[in-house]
Coordinates of C-alpha atoms in Angstrom, one line a residue:
X1 CA -36.9 -17.6 0.9
X2 CA -40.7 -18.5 0.5
X3 CA -42.6 -19.3 -2.2
X4 CA -45.3 -17.2 -3.7
X5 CA -47.8 -19.9 -3.9
X6 CA -47.6 -20.7 -0.2
X7 CA -48.4 -16.8 0.6
X8 CA -51.0 -15.7 -1.7
X9 CA -54.5 -15.6 0.1
X10 CA -53.1 -16.3 3.5
X11 CA -52.9 -13.9 6.5
X12 CA -49.5 -13.1 8.0
X13 CA -50.0 -15.4 11.2
X14 CA -50.8 -18.3 8.7
X15 CA -47.4 -17.9 7.0
X16 CA -45.8 -17.1 9.8
X17 CA -47.3 -17.9 13.0
X18 CA -44.5 -16.8 15.1
X19 CA -44.5 -13.3 13.7
X20 CA -44.2 -10.5 16.4
X21 CA -47.1 -8.4 17.4
X22 CA -44.8 -5.4 16.4
X23 CA -45.2 -5.7 12.8
X24 CA -49.1 -6.3 13.0
X25 CA -49.5 -3.2 15.1
X26 CA -47.1 -1.0 13.0
X27 CA -49.1 -2.0 9.8
X28 CA -52.3 -1.4 11.8
X29 CA -51.5 2.1 12.7
X30 CA -50.6 3.0 9.0
X31 CA -54.0 1.4 7.7
X32 CA -56.1 3.3 10.2
X33 CA -54.1 6.8 10.3
X34 CA -52.9 6.8 6.7
X35 CA -49.6 7.7 7.9
X36 CA -46.7 6.3 6.0
X37 CA -43.8 4.7 8.3
X38 CA -40.1 3.6 7.6
X39 CA -38.4 1.5 10.0
X40 CA -35.6 -1.3 10.6
X41 CA -36.6 -4.4 12.2
X42 CA -35.4 -7.8 13.1
X43 CA -37.4 -11.1 12.1
X44 CA -36.7 -13.6 14.7
X45 CA -38.8 -16.3 12.6
X46 CA -36.7 -15.7 9.2
X47 CA -33.6 -14.9 11.1
X48 CA -33.3 -11.6 8.7
X49 CA -33.1 -7.9 9.3
X50 CA -35.3 -5.6 6.7
X51 CA -35.7 -2.2 6.2
X52 CA -39.6 -1.4 5.8
X53 CA -41.6 1.0 4.1
X54 CA -45.3 0.9 4.8
X55 CA -48.1 3.1 3.1
X56 CA -51.7 3.4 3.0
X57 CA -53.4 3.3 -0.5
X58 CA -56.9 3.8 1.2
X59 CA -58.3 3.9 4.2
X60 CA -58.1 0.5 6.1
X61 CA -55.4 -0.9 4.1
X62 CA -51.5 -0.8 4.1
X63 CA -48.9 -1.7 1.6
X64 CA -45.3 -2.8 2.6
X65 CA -41.9 -2.7 0.9
X66 CA -39.5 -4.8 2.4
X67 CA -35.6 -4.2 1.7
X68 CA -33.4 -7.2 3.1
X69 CA -30.4 -5.4 5.0
X70 CA -29.4 -8.5 6.6
X71 CA -26.0 -8.3 5.0
X72 CA -25.5 -4.7 5.9
X73 CA -26.5 -5.3 9.5
X74 CA -23.9 -8.2 9.8
X75 CA -21.1 -5.9 8.4
X76 CA -22.1 -3.0 10.9
X77 CA -22.0 -5.6 13.8
X78 CA -18.8 -7.1 12.7
X79 CA -17.3 -3.5 12.3
X80 CA -18.6 -2.5 15.8
X81 CA -16.7 -5.7 17.1
X82 CA -13.5 -4.8 15.0
X83 CA -13.6 -1.2 16.6
X84 CA -14.3 -2.5 20.1
X85 CA -11.3 -4.8 19.6
X86 CA -9.0 -2.1 18.4
X87 CA -10.1 0.0 21.3
X88 CA -9.1 -2.5 23.7
X89 CA -5.8 -3.4 22.4
X90 CA -5.3 0.5 22.5
X91 CA -5.9 1.0 26.1
X92 CA -3.7 -2.1 27.0
X93 CA -0.9 -1.0 24.6
X94 CA -1.2 2.9 25.4
X95 CA -2.0 3.4 21.7
X96 CA -4.2 6.1 20.1
X97 CA -5.3 6.9 16.8
X98 CA -5.9 10.2 15.1
X99 CA -6.5 11.5 11.7
X100 CA -7.2 15.3 10.1
X101 CA -8.7 16.4 7.1
X102 CA -6.2 18.3 5.2
X103 CA -8.4 21.3 4.1
X104 CA -10.2 21.8 7.8
X105 CA -7.2 21.0 9.8
X106 CA -10.0 19.4 12.3
X107 CA -8.5 16.2 13.9
X108 CA -10.5 13.2 15.2
X109 CA -8.9 11.3 18.1
X110 CA -9.5 7.9 19.4
X111 CA -10.3 7.7 23.5
X112 CA -6.7 6.7 23.9
X113 CA -5.5 9.6 22.2
X114 CA -7.2 11.9 24.6
X115 CA -6.0 9.9 27.7
X116 CA -2.6 10.4 26.6
X117 CA -3.0 14.2 26.3
X118 CA -4.7 13.8 29.8
X119 CA -7.9 15.8 28.3
X120 CA -11.6 14.8 28.2
X121 CA -13.4 14.2 25.3
X122 CA -15.0 17.6 24.9
X123 CA -11.7 19.0 23.8
X124 CA -11.9 19.7 20.1
X125 CA -8.4 18.5 18.3
X126 CA -7.2 20.5 15.4
X127 CA -3.6 20.1 13.9
X128 CA -2.4 23.6 15.6
X129 CA -3.5 22.6 19.1
X130 CA -2.1 19.1 18.7
X131 CA 1.4 20.5 17.9
X132 CA 1.0 23.2 20.8
X133 CA 1.2 20.1 23.3
X134 CA 4.7 19.1 22.0
X135 CA 7.6 20.6 24.0
X136 CA 9.6 23.6 22.4
X137 CA 12.3 21.1 21.3
X138 CA 10.0 18.6 19.5
X139 CA 7.4 21.2 17.9
X140 CA 9.6 21.8 15.0
X141 CA 10.0 18.2 14.3
X142 CA 6.5 17.6 14.0
X143 CA 5.7 20.8 12.2
X144 CA 8.6 19.9 9.1
X145 CA 7.0 16.5 9.4
X146 CA 3.4 17.6 8.8
X147 CA 4.3 20.2 6.1
X148 CA 6.0 17.3 4.3
X149 CA 3.3 14.8 4.5
X150 CA 0.7 17.2 3.3
X151 CA 2.8 18.5 0.2
X152 CA 4.3 15.5 -0.8
X153 CA 2.7 12.7 1.1
X154 CA 5.8 11.5 2.8
X155 CA 4.9 9.4 5.9
X156 CA 6.8 9.8 9.2
X157 CA 7.7 8.0 12.3
X158 CA 9.0 10.1 15.1
X159 CA 9.7 10.1 18.8
X160 CA 8.6 13.5 20.6
X161 CA 8.2 14.9 23.8
X162 CA 4.7 16.2 24.9
X163 CA 3.4 18.0 27.9
X164 CA -0.1 17.1 28.7
X165 CA -2.9 19.4 29.5
X166 CA -1.9 18.4 33.2
X167 CA 1.4 19.5 32.9
X168 CA 2.7 15.9 32.7
X169 CA 5.8 15.3 30.3
X170 CA 5.2 12.2 28.2
X171 CA 7.3 10.7 25.4
X172 CA 5.3 9.7 22.6
X173 CA 5.9 7.6 19.4
X174 CA 4.1 9.3 16.4
X175 CA 3.6 7.8 13.0
X176 CA 1.7 9.2 10.2
X177 CA 0.4 8.4 6.7
X178 CA -1.3 10.4 4.0
X179 CA -4.2 9.6 1.5
X180 CA -3.8 12.7 -0.5
X181 CA -6.3 12.0 -2.9
X182 CA -8.9 11.6 -0.2
X183 CA -7.0 14.9 1.5
X184 CA -6.7 12.9 4.7
X185 CA -3.7 12.2 7.0
X186 CA -4.0 9.7 9.6
X187 CA -1.8 7.6 11.9
X188 CA -1.3 6.5 15.8
X189 CA 0.3 7.8 18.8
X190 CA 1.8 5.3 21.5
X191 CA 2.8 6.4 25.1
X192 CA 6.5 5.0 25.5
X193 CA 6.9 7.0 28.6
X194 CA 7.6 4.0 30.7
X195 CA 9.9 2.6 28.4
X196 CA 12.2 5.6 27.8
X197 CA 12.2 5.9 31.7
X198 CA 13.4 2.3 31.8
X199 CA 15.9 3.2 29.3
X200 CA 17.4 6.1 31.3
X201 CA 17.4 3.9 34.5
X202 CA 19.3 1.1 32.7
X203 CA 21.8 3.8 31.5
X204 CA 22.4 5.5 34.9
X205 CA 23.2 2.1 36.1
X206 CA 25.8 1.0 33.6
X207 CA 27.4 4.5 34.2
X208 CA 27.4 3.7 38.1
X209 CA 29.1 0.2 37.3
X210 CA 31.7 1.6 35.2
X211 CA 32.4 4.3 37.9

C-alpha cells in the first residue's frame, strides 16, 4: 500500500516510524552472521501478516523477501473459531465427530467422541476397535453398514448400544457418509442415553396407568 517513490533512499524507521525493534534485530542478525532466516510476523503498523525470508548477499548487508499472508492468516483464524464453536456445541449436545481412512482403517475422533466412549485421548481408534465398543446385538448392524458404505458409498443412520471403556451401557445415534473418491468415511455420534431412558420411563408409566 506504499509508493516506491516514498520508500527509495529512506530508512525503515523514516518510512514506518512505529516499526517494531523485532524486525530490525532479525535483519541485523542476518547481516552480521550471514545466516538466512525465514519467519512469519504481524506488522502492527500496516496491520498485515507476512512470511519473510531474509538473506545476506555480503557481510553487513541483508535482503528481504516479503510474502503477504494476511488473507491466509485470517482464514486460519476463522477456521479456528469455527472449530472451537463446533467443539462447544458438541459438548453441549454430547455430539462427537469421527472419520476414517478406508485403506488404513485408522480413525480420527473429536474430543467428545472420546468422552462418549469414556477413553482418554491417548486411545488410538481404528474401525475395528471402534466396532468392538458395540454390544453383541449392535455389532453386526454396524459391521454391515460399514461394509456397504465402503463398497457402495451408502450412508447410514443408526441407533446402537455401546459398552464404554468403563463398562457403562450407552445408547448412541451414529450417522456416516462416504467420499469414496478421497477414500474417506466420516460422520457423527450422538449420545442419546438420557433420551432413551426417558422414553423407557414414559412407556413404563403408560403401562402402569393401563393396569
